[in-house]
PDB file of C-alpha atoms in Angstrom:
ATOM      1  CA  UNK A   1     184.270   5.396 -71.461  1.00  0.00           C
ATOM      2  CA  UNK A   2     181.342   7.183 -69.952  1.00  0.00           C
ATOM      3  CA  UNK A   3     180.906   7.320 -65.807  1.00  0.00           C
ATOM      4  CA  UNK A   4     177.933   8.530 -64.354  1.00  0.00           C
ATOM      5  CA  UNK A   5     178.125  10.197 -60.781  1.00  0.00           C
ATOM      6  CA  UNK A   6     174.585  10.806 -58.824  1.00  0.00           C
ATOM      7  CA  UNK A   7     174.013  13.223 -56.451  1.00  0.00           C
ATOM      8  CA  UNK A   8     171.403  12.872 -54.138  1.00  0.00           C
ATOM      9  CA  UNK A   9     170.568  16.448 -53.165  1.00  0.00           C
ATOM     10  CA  UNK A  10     167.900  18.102 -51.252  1.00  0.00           C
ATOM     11  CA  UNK A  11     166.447  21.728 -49.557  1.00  0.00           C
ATOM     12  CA  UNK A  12     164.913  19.769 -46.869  1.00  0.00           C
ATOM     13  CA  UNK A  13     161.481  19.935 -48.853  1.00  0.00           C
ATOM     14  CA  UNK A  14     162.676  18.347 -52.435  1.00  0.00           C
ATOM     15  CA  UNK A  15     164.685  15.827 -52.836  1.00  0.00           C
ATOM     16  CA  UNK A  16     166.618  15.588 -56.484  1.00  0.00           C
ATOM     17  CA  UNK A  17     168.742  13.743 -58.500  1.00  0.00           C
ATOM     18  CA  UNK A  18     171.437  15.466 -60.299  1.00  0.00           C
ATOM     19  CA  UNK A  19     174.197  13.839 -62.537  1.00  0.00           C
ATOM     20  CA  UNK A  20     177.784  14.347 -63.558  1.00  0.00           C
ATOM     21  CA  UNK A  21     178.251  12.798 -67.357  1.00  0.00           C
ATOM     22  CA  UNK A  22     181.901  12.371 -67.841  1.00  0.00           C
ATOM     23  CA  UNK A  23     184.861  10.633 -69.212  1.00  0.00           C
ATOM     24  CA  UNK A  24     188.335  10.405 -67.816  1.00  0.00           C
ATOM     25  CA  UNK A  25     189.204  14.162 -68.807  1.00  0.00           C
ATOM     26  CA  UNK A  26     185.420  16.430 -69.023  1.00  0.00           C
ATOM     27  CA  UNK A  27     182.113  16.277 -67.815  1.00  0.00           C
ATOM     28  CA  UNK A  28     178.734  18.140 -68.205  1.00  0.00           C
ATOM     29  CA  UNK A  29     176.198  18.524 -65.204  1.00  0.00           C
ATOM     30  CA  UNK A  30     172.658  17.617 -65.600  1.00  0.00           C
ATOM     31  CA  UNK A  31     170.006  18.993 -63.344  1.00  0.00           C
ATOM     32  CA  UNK A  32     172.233  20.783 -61.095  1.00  0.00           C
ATOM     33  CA  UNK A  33     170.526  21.547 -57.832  1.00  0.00           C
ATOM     34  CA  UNK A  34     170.838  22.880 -53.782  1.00  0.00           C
ATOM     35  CA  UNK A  35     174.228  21.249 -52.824  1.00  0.00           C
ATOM     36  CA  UNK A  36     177.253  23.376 -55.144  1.00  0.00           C
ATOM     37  CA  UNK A  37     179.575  22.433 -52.779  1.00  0.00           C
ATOM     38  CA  UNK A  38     178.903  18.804 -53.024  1.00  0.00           C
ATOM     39  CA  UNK A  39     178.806  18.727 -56.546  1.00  0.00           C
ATOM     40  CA  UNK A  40     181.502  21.258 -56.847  1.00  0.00           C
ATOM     41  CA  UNK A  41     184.506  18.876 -54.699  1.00  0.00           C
ATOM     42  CA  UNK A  42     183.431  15.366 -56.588  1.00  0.00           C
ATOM     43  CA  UNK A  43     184.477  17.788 -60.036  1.00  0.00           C
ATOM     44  CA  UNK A  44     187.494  19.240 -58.383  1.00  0.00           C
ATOM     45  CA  UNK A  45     188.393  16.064 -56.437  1.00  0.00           C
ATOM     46  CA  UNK A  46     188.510  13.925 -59.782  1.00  0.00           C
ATOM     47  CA  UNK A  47     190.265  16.475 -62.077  1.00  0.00           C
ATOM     48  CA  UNK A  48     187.067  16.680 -63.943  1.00  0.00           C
ATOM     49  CA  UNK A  49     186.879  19.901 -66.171  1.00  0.00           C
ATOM     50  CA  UNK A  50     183.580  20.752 -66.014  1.00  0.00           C
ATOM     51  CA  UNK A  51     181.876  22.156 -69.893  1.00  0.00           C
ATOM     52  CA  UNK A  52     178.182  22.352 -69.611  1.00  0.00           C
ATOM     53  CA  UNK A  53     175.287  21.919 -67.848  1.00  0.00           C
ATOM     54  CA  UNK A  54     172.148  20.353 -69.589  1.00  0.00           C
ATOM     55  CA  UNK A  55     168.420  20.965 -68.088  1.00  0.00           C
ATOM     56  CA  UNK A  56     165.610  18.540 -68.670  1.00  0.00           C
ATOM     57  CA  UNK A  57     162.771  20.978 -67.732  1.00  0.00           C
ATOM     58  CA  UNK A  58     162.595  24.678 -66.342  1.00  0.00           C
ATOM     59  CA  UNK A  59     161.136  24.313 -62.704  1.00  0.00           C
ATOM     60  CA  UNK A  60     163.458  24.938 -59.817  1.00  0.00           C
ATOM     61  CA  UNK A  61     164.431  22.153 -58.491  1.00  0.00           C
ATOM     62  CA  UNK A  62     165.952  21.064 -61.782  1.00  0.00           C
ATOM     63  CA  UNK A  63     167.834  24.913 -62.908  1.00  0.00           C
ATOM     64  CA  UNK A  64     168.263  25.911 -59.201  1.00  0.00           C
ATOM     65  CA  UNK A  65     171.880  25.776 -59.314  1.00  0.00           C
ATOM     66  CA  UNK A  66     172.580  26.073 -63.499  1.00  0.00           C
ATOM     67  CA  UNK A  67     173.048  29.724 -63.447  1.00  0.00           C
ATOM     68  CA  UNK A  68     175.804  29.540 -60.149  1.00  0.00           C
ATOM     69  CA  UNK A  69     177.842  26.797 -62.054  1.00  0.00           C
ATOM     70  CA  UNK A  70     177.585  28.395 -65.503  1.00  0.00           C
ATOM     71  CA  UNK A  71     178.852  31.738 -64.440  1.00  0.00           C
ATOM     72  CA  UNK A  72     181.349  30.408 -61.157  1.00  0.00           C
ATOM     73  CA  UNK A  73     182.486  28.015 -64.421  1.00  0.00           C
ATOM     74  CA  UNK A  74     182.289  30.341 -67.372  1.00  0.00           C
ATOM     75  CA  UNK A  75     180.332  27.181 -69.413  1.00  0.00           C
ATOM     76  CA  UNK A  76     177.485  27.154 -71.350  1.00  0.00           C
ATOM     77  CA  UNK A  77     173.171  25.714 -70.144  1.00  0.00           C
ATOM     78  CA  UNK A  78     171.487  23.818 -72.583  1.00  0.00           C
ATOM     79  CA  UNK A  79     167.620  24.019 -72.799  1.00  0.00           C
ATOM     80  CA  UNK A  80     164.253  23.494 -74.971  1.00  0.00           C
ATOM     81  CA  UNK A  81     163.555  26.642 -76.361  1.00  0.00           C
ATOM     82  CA  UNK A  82     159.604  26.275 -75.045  1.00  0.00           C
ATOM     83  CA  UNK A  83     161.065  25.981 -71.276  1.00  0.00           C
ATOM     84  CA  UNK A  84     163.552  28.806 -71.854  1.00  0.00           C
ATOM     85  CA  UNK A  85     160.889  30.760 -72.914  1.00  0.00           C
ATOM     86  CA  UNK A  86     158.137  29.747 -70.212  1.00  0.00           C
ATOM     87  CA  UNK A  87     160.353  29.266 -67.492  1.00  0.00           C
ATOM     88  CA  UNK A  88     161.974  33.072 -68.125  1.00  0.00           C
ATOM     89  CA  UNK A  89     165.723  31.435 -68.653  1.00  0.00           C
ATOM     90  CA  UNK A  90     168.208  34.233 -69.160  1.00  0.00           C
ATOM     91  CA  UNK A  91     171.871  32.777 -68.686  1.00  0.00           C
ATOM     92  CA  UNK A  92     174.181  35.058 -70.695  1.00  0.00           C
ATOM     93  CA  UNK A  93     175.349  31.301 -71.846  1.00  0.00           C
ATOM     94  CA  UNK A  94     172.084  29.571 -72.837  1.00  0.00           C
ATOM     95  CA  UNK A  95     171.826  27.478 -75.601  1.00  0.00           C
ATOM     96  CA  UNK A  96     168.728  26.179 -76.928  1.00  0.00           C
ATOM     97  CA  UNK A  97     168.737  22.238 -78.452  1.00  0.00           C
ATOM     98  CA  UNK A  98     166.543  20.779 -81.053  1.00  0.00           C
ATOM     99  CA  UNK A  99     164.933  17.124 -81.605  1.00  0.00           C
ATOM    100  CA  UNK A 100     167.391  14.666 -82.006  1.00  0.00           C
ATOM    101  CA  UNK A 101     170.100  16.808 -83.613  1.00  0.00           C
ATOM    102  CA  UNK A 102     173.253  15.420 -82.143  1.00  0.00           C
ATOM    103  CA  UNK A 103     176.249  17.949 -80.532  1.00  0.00           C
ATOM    104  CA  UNK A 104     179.032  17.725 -78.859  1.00  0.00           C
ATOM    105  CA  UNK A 105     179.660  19.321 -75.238  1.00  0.00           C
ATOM    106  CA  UNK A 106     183.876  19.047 -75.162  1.00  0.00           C
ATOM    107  CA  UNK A 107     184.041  15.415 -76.448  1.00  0.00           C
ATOM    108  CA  UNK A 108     181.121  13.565 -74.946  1.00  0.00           C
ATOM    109  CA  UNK A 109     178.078  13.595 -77.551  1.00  0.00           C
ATOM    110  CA  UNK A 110     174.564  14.287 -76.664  1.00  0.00           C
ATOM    111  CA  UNK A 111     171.269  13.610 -77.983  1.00  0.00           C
ATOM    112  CA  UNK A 112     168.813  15.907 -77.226  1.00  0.00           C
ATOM    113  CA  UNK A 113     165.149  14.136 -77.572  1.00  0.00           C
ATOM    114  CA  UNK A 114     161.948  16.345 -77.102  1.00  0.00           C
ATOM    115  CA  UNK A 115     159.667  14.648 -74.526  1.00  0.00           C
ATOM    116  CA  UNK A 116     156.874  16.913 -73.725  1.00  0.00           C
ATOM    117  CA  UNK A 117     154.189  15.971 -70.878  1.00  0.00           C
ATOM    118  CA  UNK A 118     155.382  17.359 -67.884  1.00  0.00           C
ATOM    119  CA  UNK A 119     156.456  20.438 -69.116  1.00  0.00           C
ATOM    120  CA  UNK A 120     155.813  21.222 -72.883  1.00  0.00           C
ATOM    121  CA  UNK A 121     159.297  21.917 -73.379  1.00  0.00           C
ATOM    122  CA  UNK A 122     160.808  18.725 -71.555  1.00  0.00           C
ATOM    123  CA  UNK A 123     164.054  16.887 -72.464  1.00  0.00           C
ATOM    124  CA  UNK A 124     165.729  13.804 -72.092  1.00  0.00           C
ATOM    125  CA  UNK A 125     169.283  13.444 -72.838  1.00  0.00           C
ATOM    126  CA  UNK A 126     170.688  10.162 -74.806  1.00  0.00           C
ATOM    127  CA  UNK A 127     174.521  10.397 -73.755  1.00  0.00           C
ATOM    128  CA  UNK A 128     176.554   7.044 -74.785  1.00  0.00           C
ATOM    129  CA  UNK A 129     173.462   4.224 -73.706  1.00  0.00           C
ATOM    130  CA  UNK A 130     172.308   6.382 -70.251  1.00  0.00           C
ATOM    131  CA  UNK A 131     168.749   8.429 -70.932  1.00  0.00           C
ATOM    132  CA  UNK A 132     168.742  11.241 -68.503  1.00  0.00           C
ATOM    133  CA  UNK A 133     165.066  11.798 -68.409  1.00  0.00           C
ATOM    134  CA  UNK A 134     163.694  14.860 -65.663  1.00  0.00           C
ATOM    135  CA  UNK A 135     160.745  14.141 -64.279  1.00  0.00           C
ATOM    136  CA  UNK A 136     159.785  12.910 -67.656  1.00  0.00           C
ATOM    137  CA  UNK A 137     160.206   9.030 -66.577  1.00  0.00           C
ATOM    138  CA  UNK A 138     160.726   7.853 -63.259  1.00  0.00           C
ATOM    139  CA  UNK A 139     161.582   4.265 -62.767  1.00  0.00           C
ATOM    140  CA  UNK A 140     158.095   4.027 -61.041  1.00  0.00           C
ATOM    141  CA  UNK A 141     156.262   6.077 -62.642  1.00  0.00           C
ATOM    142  CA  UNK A 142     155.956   9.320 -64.967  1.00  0.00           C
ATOM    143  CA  UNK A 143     155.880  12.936 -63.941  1.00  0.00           C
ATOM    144  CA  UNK A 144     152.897  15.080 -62.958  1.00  0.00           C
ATOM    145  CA  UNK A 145     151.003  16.944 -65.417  1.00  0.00           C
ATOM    146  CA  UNK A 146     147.783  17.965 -66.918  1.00  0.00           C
ATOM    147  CA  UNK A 147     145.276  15.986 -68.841  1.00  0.00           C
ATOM    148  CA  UNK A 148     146.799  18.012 -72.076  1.00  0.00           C
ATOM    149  CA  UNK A 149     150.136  16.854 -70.715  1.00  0.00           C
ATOM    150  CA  UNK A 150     149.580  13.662 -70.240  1.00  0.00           C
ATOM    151  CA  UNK A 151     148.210  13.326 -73.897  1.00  0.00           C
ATOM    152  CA  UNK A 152     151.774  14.603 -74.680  1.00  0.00           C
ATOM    153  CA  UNK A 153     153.152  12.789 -72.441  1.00  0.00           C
ATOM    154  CA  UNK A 154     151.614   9.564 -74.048  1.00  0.00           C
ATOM    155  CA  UNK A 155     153.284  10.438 -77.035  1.00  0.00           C
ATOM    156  CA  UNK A 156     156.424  11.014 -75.362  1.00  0.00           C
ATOM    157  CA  UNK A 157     156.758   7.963 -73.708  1.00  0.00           C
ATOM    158  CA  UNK A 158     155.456   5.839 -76.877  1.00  0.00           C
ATOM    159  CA  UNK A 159     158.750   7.631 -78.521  1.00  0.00           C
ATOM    160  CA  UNK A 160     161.150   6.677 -76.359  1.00  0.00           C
ATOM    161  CA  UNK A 161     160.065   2.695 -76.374  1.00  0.00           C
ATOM    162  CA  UNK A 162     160.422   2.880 -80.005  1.00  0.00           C
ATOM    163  CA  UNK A 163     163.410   4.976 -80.852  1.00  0.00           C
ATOM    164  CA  UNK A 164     165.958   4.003 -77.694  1.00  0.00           C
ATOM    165  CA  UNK A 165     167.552   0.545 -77.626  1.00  0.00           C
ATOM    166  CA  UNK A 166     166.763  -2.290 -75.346  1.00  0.00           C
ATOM    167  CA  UNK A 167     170.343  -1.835 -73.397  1.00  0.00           C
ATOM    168  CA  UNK A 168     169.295   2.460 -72.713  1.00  0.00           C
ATOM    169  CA  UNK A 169     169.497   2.845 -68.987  1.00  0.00           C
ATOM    170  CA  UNK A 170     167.162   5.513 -67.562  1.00  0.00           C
ATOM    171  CA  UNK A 171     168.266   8.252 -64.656  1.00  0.00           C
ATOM    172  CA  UNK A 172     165.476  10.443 -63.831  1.00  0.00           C
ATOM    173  CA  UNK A 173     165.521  13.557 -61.806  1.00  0.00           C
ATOM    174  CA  UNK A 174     163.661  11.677 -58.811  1.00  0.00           C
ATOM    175  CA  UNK A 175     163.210   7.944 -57.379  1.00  0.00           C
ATOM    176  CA  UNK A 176     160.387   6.598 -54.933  1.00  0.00           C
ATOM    177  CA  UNK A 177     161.898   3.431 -53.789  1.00  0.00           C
ATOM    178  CA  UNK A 178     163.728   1.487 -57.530  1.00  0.00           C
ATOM    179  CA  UNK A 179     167.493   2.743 -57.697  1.00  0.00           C
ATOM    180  CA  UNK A 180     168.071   5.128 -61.126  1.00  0.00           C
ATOM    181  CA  UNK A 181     169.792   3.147 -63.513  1.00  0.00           C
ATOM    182  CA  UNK A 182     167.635   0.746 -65.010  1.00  0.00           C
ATOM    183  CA  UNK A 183     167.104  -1.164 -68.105  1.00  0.00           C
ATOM    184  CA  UNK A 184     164.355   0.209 -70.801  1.00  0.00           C
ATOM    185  CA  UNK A 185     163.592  -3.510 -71.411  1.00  0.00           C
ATOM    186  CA  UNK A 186     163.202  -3.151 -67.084  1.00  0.00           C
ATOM    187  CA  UNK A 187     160.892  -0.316 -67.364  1.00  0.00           C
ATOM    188  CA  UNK A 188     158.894  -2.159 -69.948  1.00  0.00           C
ATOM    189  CA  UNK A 189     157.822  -5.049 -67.827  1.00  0.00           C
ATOM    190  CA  UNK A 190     157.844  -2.930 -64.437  1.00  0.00           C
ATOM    191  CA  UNK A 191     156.652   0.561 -65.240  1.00  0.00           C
ATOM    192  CA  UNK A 192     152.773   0.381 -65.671  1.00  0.00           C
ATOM    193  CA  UNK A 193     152.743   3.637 -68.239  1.00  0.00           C
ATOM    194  CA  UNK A 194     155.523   1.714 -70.477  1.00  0.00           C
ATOM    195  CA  UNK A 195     152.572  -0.586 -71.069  1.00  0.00           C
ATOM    196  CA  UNK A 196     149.743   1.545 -72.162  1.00  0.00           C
ATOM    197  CA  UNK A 197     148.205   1.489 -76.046  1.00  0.00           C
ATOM    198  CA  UNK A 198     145.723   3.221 -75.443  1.00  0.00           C
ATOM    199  CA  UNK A 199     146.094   7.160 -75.195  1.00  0.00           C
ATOM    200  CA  UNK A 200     143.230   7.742 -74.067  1.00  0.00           C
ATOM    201  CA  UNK A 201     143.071   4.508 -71.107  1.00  0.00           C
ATOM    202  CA  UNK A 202     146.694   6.417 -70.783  1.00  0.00           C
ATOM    203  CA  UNK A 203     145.436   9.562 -69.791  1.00  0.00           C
ATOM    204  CA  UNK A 204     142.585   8.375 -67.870  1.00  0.00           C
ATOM    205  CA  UNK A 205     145.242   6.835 -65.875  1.00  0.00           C
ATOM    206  CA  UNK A 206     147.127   9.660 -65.100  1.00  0.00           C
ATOM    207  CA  UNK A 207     145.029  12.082 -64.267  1.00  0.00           C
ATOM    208  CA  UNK A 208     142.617   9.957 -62.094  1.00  0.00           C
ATOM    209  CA  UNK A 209     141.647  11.190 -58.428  1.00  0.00           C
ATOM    210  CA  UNK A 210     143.426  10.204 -55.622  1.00  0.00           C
ATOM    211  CA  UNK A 211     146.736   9.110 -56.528  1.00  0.00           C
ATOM    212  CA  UNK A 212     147.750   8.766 -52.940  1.00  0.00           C
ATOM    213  CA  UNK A 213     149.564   5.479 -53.734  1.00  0.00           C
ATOM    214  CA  UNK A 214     149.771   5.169 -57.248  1.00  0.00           C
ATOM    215  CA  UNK A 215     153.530   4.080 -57.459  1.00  0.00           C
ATOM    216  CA  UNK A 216     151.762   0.668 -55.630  1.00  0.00           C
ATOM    217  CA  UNK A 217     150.356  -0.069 -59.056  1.00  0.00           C
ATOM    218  CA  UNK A 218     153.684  -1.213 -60.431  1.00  0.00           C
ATOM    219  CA  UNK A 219     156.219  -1.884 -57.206  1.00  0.00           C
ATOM    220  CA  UNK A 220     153.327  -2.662 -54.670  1.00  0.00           C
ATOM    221  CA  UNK A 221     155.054  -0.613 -52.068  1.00  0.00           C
ATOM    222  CA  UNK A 222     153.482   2.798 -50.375  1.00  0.00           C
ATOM    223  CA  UNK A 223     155.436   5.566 -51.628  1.00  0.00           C
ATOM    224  CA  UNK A 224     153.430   8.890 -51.496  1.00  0.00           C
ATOM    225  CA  UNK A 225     153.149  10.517 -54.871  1.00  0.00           C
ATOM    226  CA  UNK A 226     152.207  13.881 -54.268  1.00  0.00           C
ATOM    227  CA  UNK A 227     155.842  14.932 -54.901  1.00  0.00           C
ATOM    228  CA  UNK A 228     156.279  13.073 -58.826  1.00  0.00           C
ATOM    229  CA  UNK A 229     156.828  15.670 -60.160  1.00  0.00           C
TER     230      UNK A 229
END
């Protein structure tokens, strides 16, 4: 059986969502960021062992706290090898993951799927039937990027509505107002970018002017987007 654990976490400026993946015995972090000692007594206070910490993207709300846990813990970081590189990622433990080649952190199996658009080296992370998605997908929405990105980013998302299955449920590094957790088959009827087939009307989308309220297009409430990212 696979539990996952949310922390809501923030520096007073950002506020994240990071994840503990784990079964009765091990866990692996995901996203690790600003509150160690939160994070740190949920491990300890459930006799979790904690093996690895996977990273969805390389910006610093995401890594801020990969590098404390990987050398307080003596376990390995995950990556793309494009965000290690871009993002300057130098744990003495990093290891780099490829498209949709399957491994194993302790006993719980991961699949590493390349979703570039907000970064170009972007991740999600297919663990049991939970996609663990960055800033990639948001329940709303999809992250920030450029209008190269969000070419890639149309790609990305057109991937992940073909390859995951209907019962995939999506927990993405930040939430506007829907609770993580939802349905694929949910984010297909609620998330305006799931619905796109046209790249191009998809990137014309994204990238339009004054996205003050854009997360109004699919939940009609007024959530400021200028943090989506």
């Amino acid at each position: 059986m696979i539990y996952v654990q949310l922390f809501e976490v923030t520096n007073g400026v950002f506020k994240n969502q990071c994840y503990l993946v784990h079964n009765q015995y091990e866990g692996v972090l995901i996203d690790p960021a600003w509150d160690y000692e939160l994070i740190t007594n949920y491990i300890e206070e459930n006799g979790i062992l904690l093996k690895g910490v996977l990273l969805t993207h390389g910006h610093l709300d995401h890594i801020d706290l990969a590098g404390k846990f990987s050398k307080e813990k003596n376990v390995p970081v995950w990556s793309s090898d494009i965000d290690a590189i871009t993002f300057r990622l130098t744990y003495s433990k990093l290891q780099l993951v490829s498209h949709l080649k399957n491994f194993k952190i302790g006993t719980i199996e991961i699949t590493p799927i390349l979703t570039p658009g907000h970064t170009s080296g972007s991740v999600c992370y297919l663990i049991d039937n939970h996609v663990f998605s960055g800033d990639t997908v948001f329940i709303e929405g999809v992250g920030v990027c450029s209008e190269d990105g969000a070419a890639s980013l149309y790609d990305s998302v057109q991937f992940l509505k073909n390859y995951l299955p209907e019962h995939s449920l999506f927990w993405p590094g930040h939430s506007y107002g829907e609770a993580p957790g939802k349905s694929i088959s949910y984010l297909m009827i609620y998330n305006i970018y799931f619905q796109f087939i046209s790249k191009k009307s998809f990137i014309a989308f994204r990238t339009r002017k004054n996205q003050h309220k854009i997360l109004e297009w699919t939940f009609n409430k007024k959530i400021d987007d200028r943090f989506s990212r």
